[in-house]
Coordinates of C-alpha atoms and ligand atoms in Angstrom, one line a residue:
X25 CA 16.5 -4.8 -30.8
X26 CA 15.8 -7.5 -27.7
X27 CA 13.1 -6.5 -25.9
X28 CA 13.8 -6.8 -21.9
X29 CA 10.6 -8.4 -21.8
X30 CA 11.6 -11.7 -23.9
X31 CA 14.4 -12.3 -21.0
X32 CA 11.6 -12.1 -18.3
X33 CA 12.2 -15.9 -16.7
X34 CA 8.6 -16.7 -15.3
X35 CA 10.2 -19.7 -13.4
X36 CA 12.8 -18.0 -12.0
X37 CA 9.9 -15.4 -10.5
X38 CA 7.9 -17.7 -9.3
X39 CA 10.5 -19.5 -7.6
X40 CA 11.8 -16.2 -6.1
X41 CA 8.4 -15.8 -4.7
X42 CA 8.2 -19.1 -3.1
X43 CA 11.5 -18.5 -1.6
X44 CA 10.6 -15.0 -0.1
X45 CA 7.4 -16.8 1.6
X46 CA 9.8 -18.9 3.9
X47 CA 10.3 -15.4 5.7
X48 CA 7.5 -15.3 8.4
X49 CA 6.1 -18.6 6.8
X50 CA 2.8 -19.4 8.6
X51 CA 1.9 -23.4 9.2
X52 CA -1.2 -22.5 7.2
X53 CA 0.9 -21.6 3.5
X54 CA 0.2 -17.8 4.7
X55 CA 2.8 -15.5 5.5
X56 CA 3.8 -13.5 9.1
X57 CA 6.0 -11.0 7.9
X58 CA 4.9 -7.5 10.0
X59 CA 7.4 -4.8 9.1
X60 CA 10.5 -4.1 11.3
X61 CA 10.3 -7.7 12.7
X62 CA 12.9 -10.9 12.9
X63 CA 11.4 -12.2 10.0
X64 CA 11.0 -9.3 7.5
X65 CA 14.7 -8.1 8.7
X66 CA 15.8 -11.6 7.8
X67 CA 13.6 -11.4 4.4
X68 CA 15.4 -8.0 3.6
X69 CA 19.0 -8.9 4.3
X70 CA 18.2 -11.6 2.2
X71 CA 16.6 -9.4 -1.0
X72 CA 20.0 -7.3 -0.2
X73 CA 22.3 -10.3 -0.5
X74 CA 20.5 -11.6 -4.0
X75 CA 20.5 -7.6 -5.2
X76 CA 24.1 -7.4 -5.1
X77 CA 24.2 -11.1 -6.7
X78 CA 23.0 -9.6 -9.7
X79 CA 25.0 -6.4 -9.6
X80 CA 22.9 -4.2 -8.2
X81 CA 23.7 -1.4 -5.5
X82 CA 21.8 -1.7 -2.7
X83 CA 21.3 1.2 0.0
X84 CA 18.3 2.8 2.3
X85 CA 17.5 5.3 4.0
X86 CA 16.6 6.4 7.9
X87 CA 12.5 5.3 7.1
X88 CA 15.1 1.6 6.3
X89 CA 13.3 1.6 2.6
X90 CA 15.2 -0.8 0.5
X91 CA 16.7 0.3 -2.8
X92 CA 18.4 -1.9 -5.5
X93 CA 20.1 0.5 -8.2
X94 CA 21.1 -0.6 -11.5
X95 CA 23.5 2.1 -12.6
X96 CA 22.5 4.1 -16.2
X97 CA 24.1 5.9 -18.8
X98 CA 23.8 9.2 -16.6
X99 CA 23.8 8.5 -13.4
X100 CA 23.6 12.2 -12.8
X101 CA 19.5 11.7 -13.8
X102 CA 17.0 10.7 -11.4
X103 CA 16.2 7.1 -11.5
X104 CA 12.9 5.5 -12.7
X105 CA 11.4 3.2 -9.3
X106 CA 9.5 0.1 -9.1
X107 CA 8.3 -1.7 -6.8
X108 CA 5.9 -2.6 -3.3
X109 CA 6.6 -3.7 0.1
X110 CA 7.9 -7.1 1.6
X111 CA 5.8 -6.9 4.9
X112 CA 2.6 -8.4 5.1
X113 CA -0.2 -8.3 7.8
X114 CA -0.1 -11.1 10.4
X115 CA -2.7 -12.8 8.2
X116 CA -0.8 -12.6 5.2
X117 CA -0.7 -14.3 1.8
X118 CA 2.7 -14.9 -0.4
X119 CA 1.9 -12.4 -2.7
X120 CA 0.6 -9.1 -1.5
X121 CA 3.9 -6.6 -1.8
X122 CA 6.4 -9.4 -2.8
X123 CA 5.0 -9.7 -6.2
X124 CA 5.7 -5.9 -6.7
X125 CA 9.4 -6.3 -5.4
X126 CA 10.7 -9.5 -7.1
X127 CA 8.6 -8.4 -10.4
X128 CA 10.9 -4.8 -10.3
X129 CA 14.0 -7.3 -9.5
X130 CA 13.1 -9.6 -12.6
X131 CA 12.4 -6.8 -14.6
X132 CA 15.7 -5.5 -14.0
X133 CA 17.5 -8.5 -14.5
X134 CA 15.7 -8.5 -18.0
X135 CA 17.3 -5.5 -18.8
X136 CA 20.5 -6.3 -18.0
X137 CA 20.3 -10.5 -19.9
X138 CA 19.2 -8.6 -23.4
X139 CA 22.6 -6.7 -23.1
X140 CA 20.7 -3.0 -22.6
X141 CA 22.2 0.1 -19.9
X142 CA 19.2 2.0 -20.0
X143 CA 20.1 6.1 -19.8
X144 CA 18.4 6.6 -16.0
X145 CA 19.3 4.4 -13.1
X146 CA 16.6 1.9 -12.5
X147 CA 15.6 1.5 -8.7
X148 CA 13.9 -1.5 -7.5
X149 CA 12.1 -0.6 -3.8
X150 CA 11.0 -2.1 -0.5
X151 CA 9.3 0.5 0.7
X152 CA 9.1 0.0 5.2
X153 CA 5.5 -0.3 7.0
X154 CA 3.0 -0.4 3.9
X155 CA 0.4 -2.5 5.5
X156 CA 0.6 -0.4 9.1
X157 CA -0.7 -3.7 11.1
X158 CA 1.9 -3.4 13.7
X159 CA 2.6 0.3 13.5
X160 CA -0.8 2.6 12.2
X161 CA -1.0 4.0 10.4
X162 CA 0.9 1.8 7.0
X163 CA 2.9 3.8 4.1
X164 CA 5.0 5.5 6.7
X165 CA 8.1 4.6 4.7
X166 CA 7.0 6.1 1.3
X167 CA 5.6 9.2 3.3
X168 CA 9.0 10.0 4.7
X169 CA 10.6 9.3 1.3
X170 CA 8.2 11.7 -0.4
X171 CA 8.0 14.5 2.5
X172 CA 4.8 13.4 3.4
X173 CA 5.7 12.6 7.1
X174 CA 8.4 13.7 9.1
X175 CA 10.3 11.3 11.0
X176 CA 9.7 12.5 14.8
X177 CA 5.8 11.7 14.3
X178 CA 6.6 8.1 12.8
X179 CA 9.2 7.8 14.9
X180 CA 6.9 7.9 18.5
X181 CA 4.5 5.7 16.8
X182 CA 3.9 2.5 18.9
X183 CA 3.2 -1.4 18.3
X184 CA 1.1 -3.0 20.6
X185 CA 3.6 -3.9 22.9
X186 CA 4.9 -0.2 23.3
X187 CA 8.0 -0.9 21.1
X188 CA 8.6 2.8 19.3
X189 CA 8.8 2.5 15.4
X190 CA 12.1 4.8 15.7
X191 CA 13.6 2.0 18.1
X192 CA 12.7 -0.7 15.5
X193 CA 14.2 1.0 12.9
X194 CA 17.1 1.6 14.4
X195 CA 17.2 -2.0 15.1
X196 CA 16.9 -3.0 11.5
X197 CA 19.4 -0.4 10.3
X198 CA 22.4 -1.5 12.9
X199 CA 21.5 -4.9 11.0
X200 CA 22.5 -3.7 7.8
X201 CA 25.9 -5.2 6.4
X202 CA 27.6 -2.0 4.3
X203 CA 24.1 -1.0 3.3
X204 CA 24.8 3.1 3.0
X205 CA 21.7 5.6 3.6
X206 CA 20.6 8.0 1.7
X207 CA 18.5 11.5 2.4
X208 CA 14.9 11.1 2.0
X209 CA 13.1 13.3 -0.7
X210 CA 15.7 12.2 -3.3
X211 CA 13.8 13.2 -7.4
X212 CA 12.3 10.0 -8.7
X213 CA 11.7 10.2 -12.7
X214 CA 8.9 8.0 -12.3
X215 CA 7.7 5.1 -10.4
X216 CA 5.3 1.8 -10.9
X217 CA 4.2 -0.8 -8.7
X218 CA 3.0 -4.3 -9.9
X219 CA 0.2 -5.5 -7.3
X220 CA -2.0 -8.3 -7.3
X221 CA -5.3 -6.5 -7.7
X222 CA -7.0 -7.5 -4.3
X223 CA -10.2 -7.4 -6.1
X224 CA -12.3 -10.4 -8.4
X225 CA -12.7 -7.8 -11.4
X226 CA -9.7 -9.2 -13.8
X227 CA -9.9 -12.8 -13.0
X228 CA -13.8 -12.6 -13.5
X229 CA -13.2 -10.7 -16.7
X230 CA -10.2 -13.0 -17.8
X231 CA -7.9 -10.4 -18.4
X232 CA -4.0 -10.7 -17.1
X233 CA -3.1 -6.9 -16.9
X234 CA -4.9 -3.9 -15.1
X235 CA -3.8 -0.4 -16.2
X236 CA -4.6 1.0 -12.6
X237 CA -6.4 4.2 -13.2
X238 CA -6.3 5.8 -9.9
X239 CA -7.0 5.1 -6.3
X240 CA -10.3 5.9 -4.8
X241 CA -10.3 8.1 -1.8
X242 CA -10.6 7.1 1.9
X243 CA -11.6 8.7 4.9
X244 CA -10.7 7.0 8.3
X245 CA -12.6 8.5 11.8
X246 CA -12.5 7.3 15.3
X247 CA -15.9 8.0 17.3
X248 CA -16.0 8.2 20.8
X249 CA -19.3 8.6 22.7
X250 CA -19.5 8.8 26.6
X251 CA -22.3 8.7 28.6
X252 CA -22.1 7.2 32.4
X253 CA -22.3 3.9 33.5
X254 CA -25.5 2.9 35.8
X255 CA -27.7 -0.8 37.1
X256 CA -29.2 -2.3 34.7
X257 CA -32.0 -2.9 36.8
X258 CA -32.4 0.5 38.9
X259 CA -31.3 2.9 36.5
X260 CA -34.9 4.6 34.7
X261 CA -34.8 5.2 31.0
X262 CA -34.8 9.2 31.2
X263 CA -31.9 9.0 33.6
X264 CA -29.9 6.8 31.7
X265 CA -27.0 8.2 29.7
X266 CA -26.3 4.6 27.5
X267 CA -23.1 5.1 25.2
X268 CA -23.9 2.2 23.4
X269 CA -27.8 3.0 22.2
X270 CA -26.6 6.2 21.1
X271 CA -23.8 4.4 19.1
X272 CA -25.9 1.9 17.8
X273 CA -28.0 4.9 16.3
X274 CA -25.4 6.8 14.9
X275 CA -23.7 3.4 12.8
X276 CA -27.5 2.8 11.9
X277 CA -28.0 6.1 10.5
X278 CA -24.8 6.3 8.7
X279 CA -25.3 3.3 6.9
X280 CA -28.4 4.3 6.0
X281 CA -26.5 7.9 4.5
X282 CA -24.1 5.7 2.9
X283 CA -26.3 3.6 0.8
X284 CA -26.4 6.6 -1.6
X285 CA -25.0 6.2 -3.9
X286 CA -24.5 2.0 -3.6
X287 CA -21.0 1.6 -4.3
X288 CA -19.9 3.6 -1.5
X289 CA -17.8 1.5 0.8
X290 CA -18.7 2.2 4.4
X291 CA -17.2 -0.5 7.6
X292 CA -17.1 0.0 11.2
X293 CA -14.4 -2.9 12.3
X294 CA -13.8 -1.4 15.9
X295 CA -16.8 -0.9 18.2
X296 CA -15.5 -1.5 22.1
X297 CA -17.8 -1.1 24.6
X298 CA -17.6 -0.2 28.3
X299 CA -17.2 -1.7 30.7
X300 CA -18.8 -4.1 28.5
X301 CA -20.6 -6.0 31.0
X302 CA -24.0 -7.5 30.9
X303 CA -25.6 -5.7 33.4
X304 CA -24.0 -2.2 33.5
X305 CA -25.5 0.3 31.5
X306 CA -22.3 1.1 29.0
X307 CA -20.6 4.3 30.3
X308 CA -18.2 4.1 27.1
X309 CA -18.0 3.1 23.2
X310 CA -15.2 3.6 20.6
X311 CA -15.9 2.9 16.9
X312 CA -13.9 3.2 13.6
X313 CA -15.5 4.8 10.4
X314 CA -13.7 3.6 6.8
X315 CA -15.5 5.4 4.7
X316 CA -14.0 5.1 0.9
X317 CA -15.7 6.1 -3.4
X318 CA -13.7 7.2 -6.3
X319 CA -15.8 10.3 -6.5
X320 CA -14.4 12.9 -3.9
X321 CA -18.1 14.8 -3.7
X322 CA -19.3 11.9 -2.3
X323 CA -16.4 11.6 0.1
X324 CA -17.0 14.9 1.2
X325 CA -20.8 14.8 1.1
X326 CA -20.9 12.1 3.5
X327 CA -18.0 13.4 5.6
X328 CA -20.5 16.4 6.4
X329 CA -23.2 13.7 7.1
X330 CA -21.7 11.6 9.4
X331 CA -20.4 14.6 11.5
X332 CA -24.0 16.0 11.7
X333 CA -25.4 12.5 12.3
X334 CA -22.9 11.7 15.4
X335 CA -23.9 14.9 17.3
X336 CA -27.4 14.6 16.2
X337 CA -27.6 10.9 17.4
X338 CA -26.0 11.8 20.7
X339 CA -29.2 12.0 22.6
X340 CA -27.6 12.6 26.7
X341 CA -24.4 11.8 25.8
X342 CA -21.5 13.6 24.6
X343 CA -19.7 12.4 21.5
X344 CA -16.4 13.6 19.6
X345 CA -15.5 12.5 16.1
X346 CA -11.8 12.5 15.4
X347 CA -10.5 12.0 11.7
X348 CA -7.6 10.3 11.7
X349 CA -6.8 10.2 7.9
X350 CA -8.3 11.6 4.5
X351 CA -6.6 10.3 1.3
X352 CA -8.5 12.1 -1.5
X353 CA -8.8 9.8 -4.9
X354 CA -6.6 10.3 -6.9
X355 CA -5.9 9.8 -11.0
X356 CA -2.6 8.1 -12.1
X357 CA -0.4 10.0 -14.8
X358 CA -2.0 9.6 -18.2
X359 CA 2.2 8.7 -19.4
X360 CA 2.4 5.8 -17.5
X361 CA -1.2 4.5 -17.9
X362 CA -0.1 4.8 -21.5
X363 CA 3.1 3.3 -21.1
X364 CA 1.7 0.1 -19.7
X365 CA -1.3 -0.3 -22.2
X366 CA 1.1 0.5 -24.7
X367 CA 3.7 -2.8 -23.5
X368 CA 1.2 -5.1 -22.9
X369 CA -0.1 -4.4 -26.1
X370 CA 2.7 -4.9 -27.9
X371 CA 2.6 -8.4 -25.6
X372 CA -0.2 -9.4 -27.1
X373 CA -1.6 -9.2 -23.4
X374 CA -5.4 -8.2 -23.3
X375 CA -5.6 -5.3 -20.4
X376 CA -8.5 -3.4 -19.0
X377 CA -8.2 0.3 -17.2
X378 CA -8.8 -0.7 -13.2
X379 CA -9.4 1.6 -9.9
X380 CA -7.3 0.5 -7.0
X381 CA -10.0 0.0 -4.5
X382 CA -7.4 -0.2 -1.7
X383 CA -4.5 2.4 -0.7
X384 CA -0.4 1.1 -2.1
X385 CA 2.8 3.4 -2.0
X386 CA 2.3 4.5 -5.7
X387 CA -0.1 7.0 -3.8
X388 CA 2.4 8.6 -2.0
X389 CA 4.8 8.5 -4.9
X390 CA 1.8 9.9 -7.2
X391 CA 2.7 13.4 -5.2
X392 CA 6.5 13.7 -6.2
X393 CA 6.5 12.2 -9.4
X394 CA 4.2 10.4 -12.8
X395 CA 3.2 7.0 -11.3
X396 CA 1.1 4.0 -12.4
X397 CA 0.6 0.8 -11.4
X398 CA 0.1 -2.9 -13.3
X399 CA -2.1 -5.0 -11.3
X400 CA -2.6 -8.8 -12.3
X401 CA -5.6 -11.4 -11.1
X402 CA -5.5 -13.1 -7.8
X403 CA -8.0 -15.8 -7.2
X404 CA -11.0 -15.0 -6.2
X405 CA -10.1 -11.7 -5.3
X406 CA -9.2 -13.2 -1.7
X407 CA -6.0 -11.0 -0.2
X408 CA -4.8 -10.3 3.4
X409 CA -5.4 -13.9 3.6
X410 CA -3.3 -17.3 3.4
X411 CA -5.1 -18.2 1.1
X412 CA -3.8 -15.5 -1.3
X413 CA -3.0 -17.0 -4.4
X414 CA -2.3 -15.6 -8.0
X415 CA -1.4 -17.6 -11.2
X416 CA 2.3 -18.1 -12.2
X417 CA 1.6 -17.2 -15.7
X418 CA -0.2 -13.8 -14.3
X419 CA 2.8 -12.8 -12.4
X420 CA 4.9 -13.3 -15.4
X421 CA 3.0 -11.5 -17.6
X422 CA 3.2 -8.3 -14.7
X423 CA 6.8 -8.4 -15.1
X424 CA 6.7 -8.9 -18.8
X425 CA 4.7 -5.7 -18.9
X426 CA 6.8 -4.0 -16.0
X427 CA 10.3 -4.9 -17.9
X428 CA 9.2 -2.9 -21.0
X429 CA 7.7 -0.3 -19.5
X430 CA 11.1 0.4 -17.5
X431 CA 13.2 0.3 -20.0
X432 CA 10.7 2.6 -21.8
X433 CA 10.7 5.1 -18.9
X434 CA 14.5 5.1 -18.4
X435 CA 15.5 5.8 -21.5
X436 CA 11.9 7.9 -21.4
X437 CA 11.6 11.7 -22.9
X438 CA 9.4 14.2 -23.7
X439 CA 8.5 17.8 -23.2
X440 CA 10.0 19.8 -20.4
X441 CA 14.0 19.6 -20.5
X442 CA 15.7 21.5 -18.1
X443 CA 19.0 23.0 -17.4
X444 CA 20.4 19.8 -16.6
X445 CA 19.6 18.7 -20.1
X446 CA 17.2 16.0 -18.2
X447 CA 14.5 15.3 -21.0
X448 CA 12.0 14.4 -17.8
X449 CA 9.1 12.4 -17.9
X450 CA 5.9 14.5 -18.5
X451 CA 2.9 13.8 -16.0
Ligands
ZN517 ZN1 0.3 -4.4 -0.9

């Protein structure tokens, strides 16, 4: 029997690819695409126009998540997903998302050139808001499709120029040309995402396909300390209540707690002073904590440190420590991981098990149903960057992998039928 994977058309990705960069193209070769803007509405109705090109359904839903459907045999059955995101941060390279989306397309149009209907619907997706530059926090769009969210908290979420997300997506949706919506929380069979890694590990190691094992967790705080703002030359030392000194001490001593154990991954990328002037003694700082390891003790072990530092560090003034998000790591489903060693395998593709050092939709998907992702090498690791770049052979050999493992899953079975007759796809 044809395998979908022999009608993969590495060209015809690549090309695709290229094509999708024009949307929010930046002088530099990087791409400009932030979600719910001119350019990634432009970019979707486009993906929509070449979806129903190639016979596929398209529709969305109120979080304006694009699906393409190919039907199946039983349409009745949930379908099996793939795909990423097509927005980018303002900083963007051509591959970051996109890859995931046109790899899901090509895969599909695999399936259909070697003559095969699988027995599940297959589902690419454009999952809205991934990277969260314009609106924070990202993944807002797979949160509502899983439940995760609801939609009046996205929906009062703000870009800096006080545009509400529910406003934007309302914006997009009115743009839609016969694109129908669907509810949210609709049962996925399965999903997988196809990613450049993001990281140097598979290029270093020379291998084209990472079976992602899981995603390590992150914990995200904001830090405000407030002391009172006094002459820098009149103001004594024991009266002075500098917001800055005691933040300085408090990042110091975290790092220091976060060197143990040395992989931990510990940034503070916000630190604004006030009033920030040279001679005022600073009345006011705010700082971020990203604070990320694959081991959840750790996690947790330096959550309780950093709380116990910031009020211990305080000195005269007063600090509060707000956590604004806690991803635990989590392991993909042993299936899927399976499913795409197995194809690449069978490829004659070396692959390597992987941890996804950075956050992608397949975590939210991970709660509703067995997900996995494929990553392949991008140069030097480099990402969020125009300089993103990732080998034309390495993307083709994602969607080589991707195709099989679709048509694997849709046709999937395995323990746990039930009523519906619905053979499922075990975790
Ligand atoms: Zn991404």
């Amino acid at each position: 029997m044809a395998r979908p994977s022999d009608h993969v058309d590495g060209a015809r990705l690549w090309r695709r690819l290229m094509d999708l960069s024009r949307f929010g193209a930046r002088p530099d070769g990087g791409v400009d695409r932030q979600t719910l803007t001119p350019a990634e509405i432009a970019a979707r109705a486009d993906l929509v126009a070449l979806g129903r090109s190639l016979g596929l359904e398209p529709f969305t839903d109120a979080a304006a998540n694009l699906f393409l459907r190919l039907p199946g045999r039983r349409p009745d059955l949930p379908p099996v997903m793939a795909g990423s995101h097509i927005d980018s941060q303002p900083t963007g390279g051509r591959f970051d998302g996109a890859f995931g989306v046109l790899a899901a397309l090509e895969a599909v149009e695999a399936i259909r050139a070697a003559g095969l209907v699988p027995e599940r619907p297959i589902e690419v997706v454009a999952f809205t808001n991934e990277e969260g530059s314009r609106f924070a926090p990202g993944m807002t769009g797979s949160d509502l499709f899983t439940g995760a969210r609801a939609m009046a908290e996205v929906a009062a979420i703000r870009d800096a120029e006080g545009i509400a997300q529910g406003e934007a997506l309302a914006a997009v949706l009115a743009a839609d040309r016969d694109v129908p919506q669907r509810p949210f929380q609709r049962p996925v069979a399965a999903f997988v995402e196809p990613h450049i890694e993001q990281g140097p590990v598979l290029e270093r190691d020379g291998v084209p396909i990472g079976v992602v094992t899981g995603i390590q967790g992150t914990r995200r705080y904001r830090v405000r300390v407030t002391g009172a703002a006094a002459h820098a030359g009149t103001a004594e030392r024991h009266e002075r209540r500098d917001a800055l000194m005691a933040a300085v001490r408090m990042v110091a001593a975290i790092d220091r707690a976060a060197s143990d154990p040395s992989d931990t991954k510990l940034t503070v990328g916000l630190f604004e002073v006030t009033p920030n002037a040279p001679s005022v003694v600073p009345a006011e700082v705010l700082f971020s904590i990203d604070l990320r390891h694959p081991d959840n003790a750790v996690v947790d072990r330096l959550d309780a440190a950093i709380r116990a530092i910031v009020e211990g560090e305080r000195g005269p003034c007063a600090a509060s420590l707000r956590q604004i998000q806690h991803n635990p790591s989590l392991t993909f489903s042993p299936v899927i991981r399976g499913a795409i060693a197995a194809a690449a395998g069978g490829l004659g593709l070396t692959h390597r098990d992987i941890l996804s050092a950075a956050g992608h939709d397949a975590r939210q998907l991970h709660d509703v149903c067995p997900t996995g992702m494929i990553f392949v090498p991008c140069r030097d690791g480099i990402s969020h960057n125009p300089a993103e770049w990732a080998e034309p052979d390495d993307l083709a050999a994602g969607a080589r992998v991707l195709a099989d493992v679709l048509w694997q899953l849709a046709n999937g079975d395995g323990p746990g039928a039930d009523a519906s007759g619905d053979p499922g796809i075990p975790r």
